[in-house]
Amino acid sequence: MGNKVTKVQQMYEGYKIAFKNNEGKESCYRIFYELLNFTQSEFENYNKVGGYYAVYIENYVLEAKNISHKDKLIYIMIKAYINKHKVAFPSIEHLEECTGQSHTTIIDSINNLVSHGYIKAERSRRRENDKRFNHNNYYFNLYDSSVTFVPFCVVFSIALNITEKMLYIFLLQKVKNGYMVTITIEEIMKFLNRKDKKTLKRLLDSLKERGLIFTYYKTTKGPECEKAVCLLLRRICPPELQIEYED
């Protein structure tokens, strides 16, 4: 709206956002914690298995250098269907529908995940007249690891492309406490494997327009002003993880 955020301060009930408008007038508004949480109604169409509305993804998978963003998103989608026996079996057709990718592209990603040891796949066919693999059983190598809690409504969103989803998940992984994350632009660009800052701004703007990021601002001034950004992320935050107060 033309307002420039100058400071984000954590309060007991949420965050206080200070900004300047186009005329240079200073003002502020508040974002309460409950506004930063996804609502239960937003999960109704994504309640895939077992009553869950999110999936735990190992950070070593999110940080992996030997698989692409597309491969990681396929991994997340498959794991969204994991059962109590640590097995998942979504159809290839369903993964095609969820990602907008071709059958061949999905198979290539699965092959990459298998070859690098992130999953094991037992392949089978559902139709006698179709030689393609349409259904697999997937087994996960679940190690003791730090994890990121990823909401299904983002994973299966048709409004976000793969890069936007993975950027949000990357930022979500960096949230250490509450809803705020401060991260260098260089770190984001390295994750995206991009050098164009206009692309980064477009992606952040897209997440902001869809309500996944409420605000963001540069955390330094002067010559250093392009080096870092601070973001407030909308996320799943169980009551036991919510912050009541922090200096």
mmCIF file of N, CA and C in Angstrom, residues 4-60:
data_model
loop_
_atom_site.group_PDB
_atom_site.id
_atom_site.type_symbol
_atom_site.label_atom_id
_atom_site.label_comp_id
_atom_site.label_asym_id
_atom_site.label_seq_id
_atom_site.Cartn_x
_atom_site.Cartn_y
_atom_site.Cartn_z
ATOM 1 N N LYS A 4 6.118 1.895 4.258
ATOM 2 C CA LYS A 4 7.428 1.295 4.441
ATOM 3 C C LYS A 4 7.594 0.891 5.899
ATOM 4 N N VAL A 5 7.714 -0.418 6.136
ATOM 5 C CA VAL A 5 7.893 -0.916 7.490
ATOM 6 C C VAL A 5 9.268 -0.512 7.998
ATOM 7 N N THR A 6 9.316 0.029 9.204
ATOM 8 C CA THR A 6 10.585 0.468 9.781
ATOM 9 C C THR A 6 11.007 -0.364 10.985
ATOM 10 N N LYS A 7 10.029 -1.022 11.639
ATOM 11 C CA LYS A 7 10.376 -1.809 12.817
ATOM 12 C C LYS A 7 9.272 -2.810 13.121
ATOM 13 N N VAL A 8 9.668 -4.008 13.525
ATOM 14 C CA VAL A 8 8.726 -5.020 14.004
ATOM 15 C C VAL A 8 9.115 -5.371 15.428
ATOM 16 N N GLN A 9 8.185 -5.142 16.360
ATOM 17 C CA GLN A 9 8.470 -5.370 17.774
ATOM 18 C C GLN A 9 7.505 -6.406 18.329
ATOM 19 N N GLN A 10 8.061 -7.419 19.018
ATOM 20 C CA GLN A 10 7.215 -8.445 19.598
ATOM 21 C C GLN A 10 6.628 -7.970 20.911
ATOM 22 N N MET A 11 5.300 -8.139 21.027
ATOM 23 C CA MET A 11 4.584 -7.748 22.228
ATOM 24 C C MET A 11 3.990 -8.988 22.884
ATOM 25 N N TYR A 12 3.326 -8.806 24.018
ATOM 26 C CA TYR A 12 2.730 -9.933 24.738
ATOM 27 C C TYR A 12 1.681 -10.644 23.889
ATOM 28 N N GLU A 13 0.851 -9.871 23.159
ATOM 29 C CA GLU A 13 -0.278 -10.448 22.430
ATOM 30 C C GLU A 13 -0.022 -10.611 20.937
ATOM 31 N N GLY A 14 1.144 -10.179 20.487
ATOM 32 C CA GLY A 14 1.428 -10.291 19.060
ATOM 33 C C GLY A 14 2.623 -9.440 18.672
ATOM 34 N N TYR A 15 2.497 -8.757 17.550
ATOM 35 C CA TYR A 15 3.586 -7.933 17.031
ATOM 36 C C TYR A 15 3.081 -6.513 16.750
ATOM 37 N N LYS A 16 3.940 -5.548 17.030
ATOM 38 C CA LYS A 16 3.660 -4.154 16.734
ATOM 39 C C LYS A 16 4.489 -3.757 15.521
ATOM 40 N N ILE A 17 3.814 -3.291 14.460
ATOM 41 C CA ILE A 17 4.470 -2.964 13.204
ATOM 42 C C ILE A 17 4.503 -1.444 13.040
ATOM 43 N N ALA A 18 5.704 -0.867 13.031
ATOM 44 C CA ALA A 18 5.857 0.571 12.799
ATOM 45 C C ALA A 18 6.171 0.800 11.327
ATOM 46 N N PHE A 19 5.580 1.866 10.757
ATOM 47 C CA PHE A 19 5.789 2.137 9.337
ATOM 48 C C PHE A 19 5.678 3.630 9.046
ATOM 49 N N LYS A 20 6.164 4.004 7.872
ATOM 50 C CA LYS A 20 6.007 5.356 7.356
ATOM 51 C C LYS A 20 5.213 5.282 6.067
ATOM 52 N N ASN A 21 4.253 6.225 5.909
ATOM 53 C CA ASN A 21 3.483 6.253 4.662
ATOM 54 C C ASN A 21 4.224 7.083 3.615
ATOM 55 N N ASN A 22 3.598 7.263 2.467
ATOM 56 C CA ASN A 22 4.237 7.980 1.360
ATOM 57 C C ASN A 22 4.574 9.422 1.712
ATOM 58 N N GLU A 23 3.840 9.998 2.681
ATOM 59 C CA GLU A 23 4.100 11.372 3.104
ATOM 60 C C GLU A 23 5.146 11.454 4.209
ATOM 61 N N GLY A 24 5.672 10.289 4.617
ATOM 62 C CA GLY A 24 6.683 10.275 5.665
ATOM 63 C C GLY A 24 6.117 10.281 7.074
ATOM 64 N N LYS A 25 4.794 10.172 7.207
ATOM 65 C CA LYS A 25 4.175 10.168 8.522
ATOM 66 C C LYS A 25 4.325 8.800 9.171
ATOM 67 N N GLU A 26 4.737 8.779 10.438
ATOM 68 C CA GLU A 26 4.946 7.520 11.143
ATOM 69 C C GLU A 26 3.664 7.070 11.835
ATOM 70 N N SER A 27 3.430 5.782 11.798
ATOM 71 C CA SER A 27 2.270 5.193 12.457
ATOM 72 C C SER A 27 2.589 3.737 12.773
ATOM 73 N N CYS A 28 1.622 3.009 13.331
ATOM 74 C CA CYS A 28 1.853 1.604 13.635
ATOM 75 C C CYS A 28 0.528 0.851 13.688
ATOM 76 N N TYR A 29 0.611 -0.457 13.594
ATOM 77 C CA TYR A 29 -0.548 -1.324 13.776
ATOM 78 C C TYR A 29 -0.073 -2.608 14.447
ATOM 79 N N ARG A 30 -1.023 -3.437 14.873
ATOM 80 C CA ARG A 30 -0.679 -4.670 15.581
ATOM 81 C C ARG A 30 -1.189 -5.880 14.804
ATOM 82 N N ILE A 31 -0.417 -6.947 14.857
ATOM 83 C CA ILE A 31 -0.849 -8.241 14.343
ATOM 84 C C ILE A 31 -0.868 -9.205 15.511
ATOM 85 N N PHE A 32 -2.042 -9.745 15.825
ATOM 86 C CA PHE A 32 -2.174 -10.639 16.965
ATOM 87 C C PHE A 32 -1.815 -12.071 16.572
ATOM 88 N N TYR A 33 -1.350 -12.832 17.554
ATOM 89 C CA TYR A 33 -0.894 -14.194 17.286
ATOM 90 C C TYR A 33 -1.952 -15.028 16.575
ATOM 91 N N GLU A 34 -3.224 -14.867 16.984
ATOM 92 C CA GLU A 34 -4.268 -15.697 16.379
ATOM 93 C C GLU A 34 -4.444 -15.407 14.896
ATOM 94 N N LEU A 35 -4.093 -14.202 14.462
ATOM 95 C CA LEU A 35 -4.184 -13.872 13.035
ATOM 96 C C LEU A 35 -3.051 -14.510 12.240
ATOM 97 N N LEU A 36 -1.994 -14.929 12.936
ATOM 98 C CA LEU A 36 -0.861 -15.554 12.263
ATOM 99 C C LEU A 36 -1.004 -17.072 12.184
ATOM 100 N N ASN A 37 -2.041 -17.616 12.833
ATOM 101 C CA ASN A 37 -2.275 -19.060 12.795
ATOM 102 C C ASN A 37 -3.260 -19.404 11.687
ATOM 103 N N PHE A 38 -3.031 -20.523 11.008
ATOM 104 C CA PHE A 38 -4.033 -21.042 10.089
ATOM 105 C C PHE A 38 -5.254 -21.477 10.886
ATOM 106 N N THR A 39 -6.441 -21.292 10.315
ATOM 107 C CA THR A 39 -7.667 -21.721 10.980
ATOM 108 C C THR A 39 -7.997 -23.156 10.589
ATOM 109 N N GLN A 40 -8.804 -23.809 11.422
ATOM 110 C CA GLN A 40 -9.168 -25.199 11.145
ATOM 111 C C GLN A 40 -9.933 -25.323 9.830
ATOM 112 N N SER A 41 -10.767 -24.320 9.517
ATOM 113 C CA SER A 41 -11.551 -24.379 8.279
ATOM 114 C C SER A 41 -10.661 -24.374 7.039
ATOM 115 N N GLU A 42 -9.498 -23.776 7.148
ATOM 116 C CA GLU A 42 -8.573 -23.748 6.012
ATOM 117 C C GLU A 42 -7.956 -25.116 5.744
ATOM 118 N N PHE A 43 -8.053 -26.008 6.713
ATOM 119 C CA PHE A 43 -7.473 -27.336 6.551
ATOM 120 C C PHE A 43 -8.497 -28.372 6.098
ATOM 121 N N GLU A 44 -9.782 -28.007 6.046
ATOM 122 C CA GLU A 44 -10.825 -28.996 5.807
ATOM 123 C C GLU A 44 -10.645 -29.735 4.485
ATOM 124 N N ASN A 45 -10.227 -29.026 3.443
ATOM 125 C CA ASN A 45 -10.066 -29.660 2.136
ATOM 126 C C ASN A 45 -8.711 -30.328 1.965
ATOM 127 N N TYR A 46 -7.873 -30.257 2.994
ATOM 128 C CA TYR A 46 -6.527 -30.817 2.893
ATOM 129 C C TYR A 46 -6.271 -31.827 4.002
ATOM 130 N N ASN A 47 -7.345 -32.289 4.623
ATOM 131 C CA ASN A 47 -7.228 -33.224 5.737
ATOM 132 C C ASN A 47 -7.021 -34.623 5.166
ATOM 133 N N LYS A 48 -5.809 -34.911 4.730
ATOM 134 C CA LYS A 48 -5.557 -36.045 3.851
ATOM 135 C C LYS A 48 -5.644 -37.399 4.544
ATOM 136 N N VAL A 49 -4.955 -37.564 5.656
ATOM 137 C CA VAL A 49 -4.934 -38.872 6.305
ATOM 138 C C VAL A 49 -4.922 -38.718 7.815
ATOM 139 N N GLY A 50 -5.599 -39.611 8.477
ATOM 140 C CA GLY A 50 -5.483 -39.721 9.925
ATOM 141 C C GLY A 50 -5.905 -38.510 10.715
ATOM 142 N N GLY A 51 -6.628 -37.578 10.117
ATOM 143 C CA GLY A 51 -7.038 -36.385 10.838
ATOM 144 C C GLY A 51 -5.962 -35.331 10.939
ATOM 145 N N TYR A 52 -4.800 -35.536 10.296
ATOM 146 C CA TYR A 52 -3.723 -34.569 10.372
ATOM 147 C C TYR A 52 -3.926 -33.446 9.358
ATOM 148 N N TYR A 53 -3.330 -32.302 9.636
ATOM 149 C CA TYR A 53 -3.414 -31.179 8.703
ATOM 150 C C TYR A 53 -2.037 -30.614 8.388
ATOM 151 N N ALA A 54 -0.999 -31.355 8.747
ATOM 152 C CA ALA A 54 0.367 -30.946 8.423
ATOM 153 C C ALA A 54 1.241 -32.184 8.423
ATOM 154 N N VAL A 55 2.443 -32.030 7.915
ATOM 155 C CA VAL A 55 3.375 -33.153 7.834
ATOM 156 C C VAL A 55 4.734 -32.697 8.341
ATOM 157 N N TYR A 56 5.379 -33.554 9.124
ATOM 158 C CA TYR A 56 6.727 -33.268 9.597
ATOM 159 C C TYR A 56 7.733 -33.682 8.530
ATOM 160 N N ILE A 57 8.589 -32.742 8.105
ATOM 161 C CA ILE A 57 9.607 -33.022 7.100
ATOM 162 C C ILE A 57 10.984 -32.823 7.723
ATOM 163 N N GLU A 58 11.846 -33.805 7.541
ATOM 164 C CA GLU A 58 13.193 -33.739 8.106
ATOM 165 C C GLU A 58 13.974 -32.604 7.451
ATOM 166 N N ASN A 59 14.639 -31.810 8.273
ATOM 167 C CA ASN A 59 15.384 -30.669 7.738
ATOM 168 C C ASN A 59 16.545 -31.089 6.846
ATOM 169 N N TYR A 60 17.092 -32.284 7.080
ATOM 170 C CA TYR A 60 18.195 -32.716 6.214
ATOM 171 C C TYR A 60 17.708 -32.935 4.781
#
